[in-house]
mmCIF file of C-alpha atoms in Angstrom:
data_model
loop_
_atom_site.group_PDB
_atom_site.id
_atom_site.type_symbol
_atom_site.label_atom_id
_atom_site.label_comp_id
_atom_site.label_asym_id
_atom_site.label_seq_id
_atom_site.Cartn_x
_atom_site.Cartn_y
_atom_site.Cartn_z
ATOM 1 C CA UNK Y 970 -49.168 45.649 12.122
ATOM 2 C CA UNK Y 971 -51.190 45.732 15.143
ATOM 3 C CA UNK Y 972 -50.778 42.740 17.137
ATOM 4 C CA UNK Y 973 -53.782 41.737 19.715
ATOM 5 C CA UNK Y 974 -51.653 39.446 22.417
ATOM 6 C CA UNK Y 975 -47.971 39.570 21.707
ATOM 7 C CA UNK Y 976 -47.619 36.324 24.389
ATOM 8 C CA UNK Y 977 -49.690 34.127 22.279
ATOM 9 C CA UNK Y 978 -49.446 33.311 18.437
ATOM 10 C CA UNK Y 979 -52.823 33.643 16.948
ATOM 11 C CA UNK Y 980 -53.880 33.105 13.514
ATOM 12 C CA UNK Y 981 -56.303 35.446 11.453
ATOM 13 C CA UNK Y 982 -56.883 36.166 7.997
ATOM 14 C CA UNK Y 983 -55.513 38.629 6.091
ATOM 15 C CA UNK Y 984 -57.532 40.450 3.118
ATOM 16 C CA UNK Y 985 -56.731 42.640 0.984
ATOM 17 C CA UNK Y 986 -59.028 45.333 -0.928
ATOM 18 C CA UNK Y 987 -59.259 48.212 -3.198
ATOM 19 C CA UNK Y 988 -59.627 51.313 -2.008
ATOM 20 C CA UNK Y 989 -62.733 50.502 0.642
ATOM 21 C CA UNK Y 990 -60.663 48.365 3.353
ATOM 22 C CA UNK Y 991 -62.003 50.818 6.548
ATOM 23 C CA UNK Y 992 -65.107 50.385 4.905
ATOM 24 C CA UNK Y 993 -64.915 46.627 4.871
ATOM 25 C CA UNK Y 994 -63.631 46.250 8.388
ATOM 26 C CA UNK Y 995 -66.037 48.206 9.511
ATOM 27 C CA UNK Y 996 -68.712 45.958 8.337
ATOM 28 C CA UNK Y 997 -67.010 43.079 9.487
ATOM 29 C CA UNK Y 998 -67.102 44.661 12.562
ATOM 30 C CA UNK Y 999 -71.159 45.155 12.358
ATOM 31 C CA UNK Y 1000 -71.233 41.313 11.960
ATOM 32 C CA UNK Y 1001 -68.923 40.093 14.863
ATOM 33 C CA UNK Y 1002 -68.274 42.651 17.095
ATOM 34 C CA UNK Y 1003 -64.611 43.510 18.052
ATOM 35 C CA UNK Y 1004 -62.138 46.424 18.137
ATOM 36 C CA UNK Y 1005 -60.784 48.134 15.247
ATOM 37 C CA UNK Y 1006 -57.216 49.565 14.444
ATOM 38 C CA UNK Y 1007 -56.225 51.401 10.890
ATOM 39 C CA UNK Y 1008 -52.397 52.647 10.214
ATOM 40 C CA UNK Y 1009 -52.752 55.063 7.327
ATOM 41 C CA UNK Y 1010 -50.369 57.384 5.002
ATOM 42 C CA UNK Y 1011 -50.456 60.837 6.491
ATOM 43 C CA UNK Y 1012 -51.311 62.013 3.112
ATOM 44 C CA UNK Y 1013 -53.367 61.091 -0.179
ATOM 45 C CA UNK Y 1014 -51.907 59.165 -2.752
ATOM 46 C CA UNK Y 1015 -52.647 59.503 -6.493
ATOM 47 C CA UNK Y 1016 -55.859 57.245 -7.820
ATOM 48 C CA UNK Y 1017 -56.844 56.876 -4.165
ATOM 49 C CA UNK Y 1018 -60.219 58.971 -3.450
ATOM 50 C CA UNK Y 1019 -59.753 58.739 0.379
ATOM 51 C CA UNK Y 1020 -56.433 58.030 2.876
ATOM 52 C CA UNK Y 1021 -55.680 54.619 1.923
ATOM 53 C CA UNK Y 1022 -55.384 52.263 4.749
ATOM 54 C CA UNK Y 1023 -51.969 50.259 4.858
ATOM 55 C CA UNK Y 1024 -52.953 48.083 7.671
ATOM 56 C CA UNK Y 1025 -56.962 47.917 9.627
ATOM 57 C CA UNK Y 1026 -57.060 45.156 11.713
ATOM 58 C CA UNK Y 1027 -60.565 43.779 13.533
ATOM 59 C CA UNK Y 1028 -60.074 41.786 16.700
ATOM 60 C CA UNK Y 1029 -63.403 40.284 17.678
ATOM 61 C CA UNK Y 1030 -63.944 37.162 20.146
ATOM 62 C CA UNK Y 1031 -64.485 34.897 17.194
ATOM 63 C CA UNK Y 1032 -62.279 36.546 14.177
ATOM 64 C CA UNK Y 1033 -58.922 38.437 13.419
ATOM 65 C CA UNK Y 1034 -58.967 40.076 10.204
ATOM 66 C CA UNK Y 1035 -56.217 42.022 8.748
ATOM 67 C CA UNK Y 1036 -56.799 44.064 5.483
ATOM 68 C CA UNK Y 1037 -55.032 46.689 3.276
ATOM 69 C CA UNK Y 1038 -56.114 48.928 0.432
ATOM 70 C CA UNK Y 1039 -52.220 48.573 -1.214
ATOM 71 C CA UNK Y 1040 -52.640 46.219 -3.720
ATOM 72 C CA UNK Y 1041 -50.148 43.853 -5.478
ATOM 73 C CA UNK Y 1042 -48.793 45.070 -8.576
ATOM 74 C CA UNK Y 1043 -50.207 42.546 -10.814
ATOM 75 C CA UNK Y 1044 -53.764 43.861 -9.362
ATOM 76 C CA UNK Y 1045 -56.149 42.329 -6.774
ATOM 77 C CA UNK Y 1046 -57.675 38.992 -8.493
ATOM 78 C CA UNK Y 1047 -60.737 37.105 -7.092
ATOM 79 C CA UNK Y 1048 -60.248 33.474 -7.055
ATOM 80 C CA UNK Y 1049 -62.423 30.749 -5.478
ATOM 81 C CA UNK Y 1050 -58.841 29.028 -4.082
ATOM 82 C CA UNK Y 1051 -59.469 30.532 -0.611
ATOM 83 C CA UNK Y 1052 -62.350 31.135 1.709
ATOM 84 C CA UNK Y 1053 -62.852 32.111 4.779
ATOM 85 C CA UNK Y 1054 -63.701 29.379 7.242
ATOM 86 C CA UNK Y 1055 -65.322 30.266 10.629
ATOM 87 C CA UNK Y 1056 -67.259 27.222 12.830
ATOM 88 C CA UNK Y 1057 -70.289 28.174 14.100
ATOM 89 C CA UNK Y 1058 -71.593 27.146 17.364
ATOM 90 C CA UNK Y 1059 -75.068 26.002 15.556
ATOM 91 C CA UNK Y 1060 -77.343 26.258 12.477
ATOM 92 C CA UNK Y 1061 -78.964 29.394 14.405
ATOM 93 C CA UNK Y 1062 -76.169 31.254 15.128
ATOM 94 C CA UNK Y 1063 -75.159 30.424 11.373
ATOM 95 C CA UNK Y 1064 -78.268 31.295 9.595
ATOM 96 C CA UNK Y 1065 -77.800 34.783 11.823
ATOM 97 C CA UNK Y 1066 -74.224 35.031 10.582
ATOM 98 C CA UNK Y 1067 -74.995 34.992 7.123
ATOM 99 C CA UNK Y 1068 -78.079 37.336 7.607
ATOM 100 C CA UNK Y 1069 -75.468 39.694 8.248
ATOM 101 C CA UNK Y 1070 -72.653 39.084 6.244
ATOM 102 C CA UNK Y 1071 -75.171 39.159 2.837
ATOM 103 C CA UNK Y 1072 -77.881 42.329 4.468
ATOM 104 C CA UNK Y 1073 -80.579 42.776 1.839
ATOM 105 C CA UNK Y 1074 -79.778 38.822 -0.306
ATOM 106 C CA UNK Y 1075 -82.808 37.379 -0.536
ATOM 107 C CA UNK Y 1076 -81.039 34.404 -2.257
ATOM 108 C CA UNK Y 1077 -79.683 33.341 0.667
ATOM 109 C CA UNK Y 1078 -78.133 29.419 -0.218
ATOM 110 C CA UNK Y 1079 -81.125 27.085 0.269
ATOM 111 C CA UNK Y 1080 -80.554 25.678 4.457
ATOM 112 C CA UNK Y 1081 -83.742 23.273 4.693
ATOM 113 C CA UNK Y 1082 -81.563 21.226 5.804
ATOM 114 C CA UNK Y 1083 -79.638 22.371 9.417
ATOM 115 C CA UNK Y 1084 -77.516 19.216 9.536
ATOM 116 C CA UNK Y 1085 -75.700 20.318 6.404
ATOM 117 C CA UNK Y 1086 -72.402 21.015 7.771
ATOM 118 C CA UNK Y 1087 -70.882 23.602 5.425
ATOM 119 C CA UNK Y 1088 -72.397 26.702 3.791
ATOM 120 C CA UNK Y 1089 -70.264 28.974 1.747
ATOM 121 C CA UNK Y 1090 -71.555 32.201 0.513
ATOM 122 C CA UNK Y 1091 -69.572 35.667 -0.933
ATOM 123 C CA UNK Y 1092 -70.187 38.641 0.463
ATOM 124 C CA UNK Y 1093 -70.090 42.033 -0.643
ATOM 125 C CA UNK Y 1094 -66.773 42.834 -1.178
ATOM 126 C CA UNK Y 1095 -65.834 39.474 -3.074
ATOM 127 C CA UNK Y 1096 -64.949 37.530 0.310
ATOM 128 C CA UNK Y 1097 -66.156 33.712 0.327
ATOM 129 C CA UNK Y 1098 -67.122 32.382 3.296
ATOM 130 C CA UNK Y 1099 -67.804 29.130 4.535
ATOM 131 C CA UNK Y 1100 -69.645 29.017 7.945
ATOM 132 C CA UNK Y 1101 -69.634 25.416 9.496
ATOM 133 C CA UNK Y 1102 -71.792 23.750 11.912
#
C-alpha cells in the first residue's frame, strides 16, 4: 500500500468495492482533487471484466482514501454502521461538496437551514457521507 508521508501517521479511510474501485477513485478524485496511485494483478482474473485493482489510493489536501476491488469472501455488504465523515470549512463549501459527490440528484437533503451541522448523504457507489459544518 502506497503510503503518502512515511514520517507522519495519517489516518484515511479505506473502501472497498466491486469491480469499479479505479472508477470510484477517480471520481473521488473529480470531487477533491489529489493524486492517484493503483497496484494491480498483471493479469485478469476470472469474473473480473477489467484488471482488478488490489490497492488505488487518492491523496488529496482534505482526504486519503484507500480502496480495493478484492472483496471479502462472505461478499461486500452495505451497512449504515459507517460513514464517511469530512468537516467542511462552511455551509458553501458543503452545499458544493455534495453537488459533486451526488452530480445529476435533484433530491439533494433539504439545507434551508445552513446552521444544521451535519448532512449525510450516499453517493453513487453506496458510500455514506456525512459533511459537517
Amino acid at each position: 500500500m502506497l503510503v503518502q508521508n512515511s514520517n507522519q501517521i495519517s489516518s484515511g479511510v479505506f473502501i472497498t468495492f466491486s469491480g469499479n474501485c479505479r472508477k470510484a477513485l477517480s471520481f473521488y478524485q473529480d470531487c477533491f482533487g489529489g493524486t492517484l496511485h493503483f497496484e494491480t494483478f498483471d493479469e485478469e482474473l476470472r469474473g473480473y471484466t477489467e484488471t482488478p485493482v488490489v490497492c488505488g489510493s487518492l491523496f488529496s489536501d482534505h482526504i486519503v482514501i484507500h480502496g480495493s476491488d478484492l472483496v471479502h469472501n462472505e461478499g461486500r455488504k452495505i451497512g449504515n454502521y459507517l460513514s464517511v465523515f469530512l468537516p467542511c470549512e462552511n455551509a458553501n463549501t458543503r452545499r458544493a461538496l455534495i453537488t459533486k459527490l451526488r452530480p445529476g440528484h435533484k433530491d439533494l437533503p433539504a439545507m434551508h437551514n445552513d446552521e444544521q451541522k451535519l448532512v449525510e448523504i450516499t453517493d453513487a457507489f453506496d458510500v455514506r457521507w456525512v459533511l459537517g459544518v
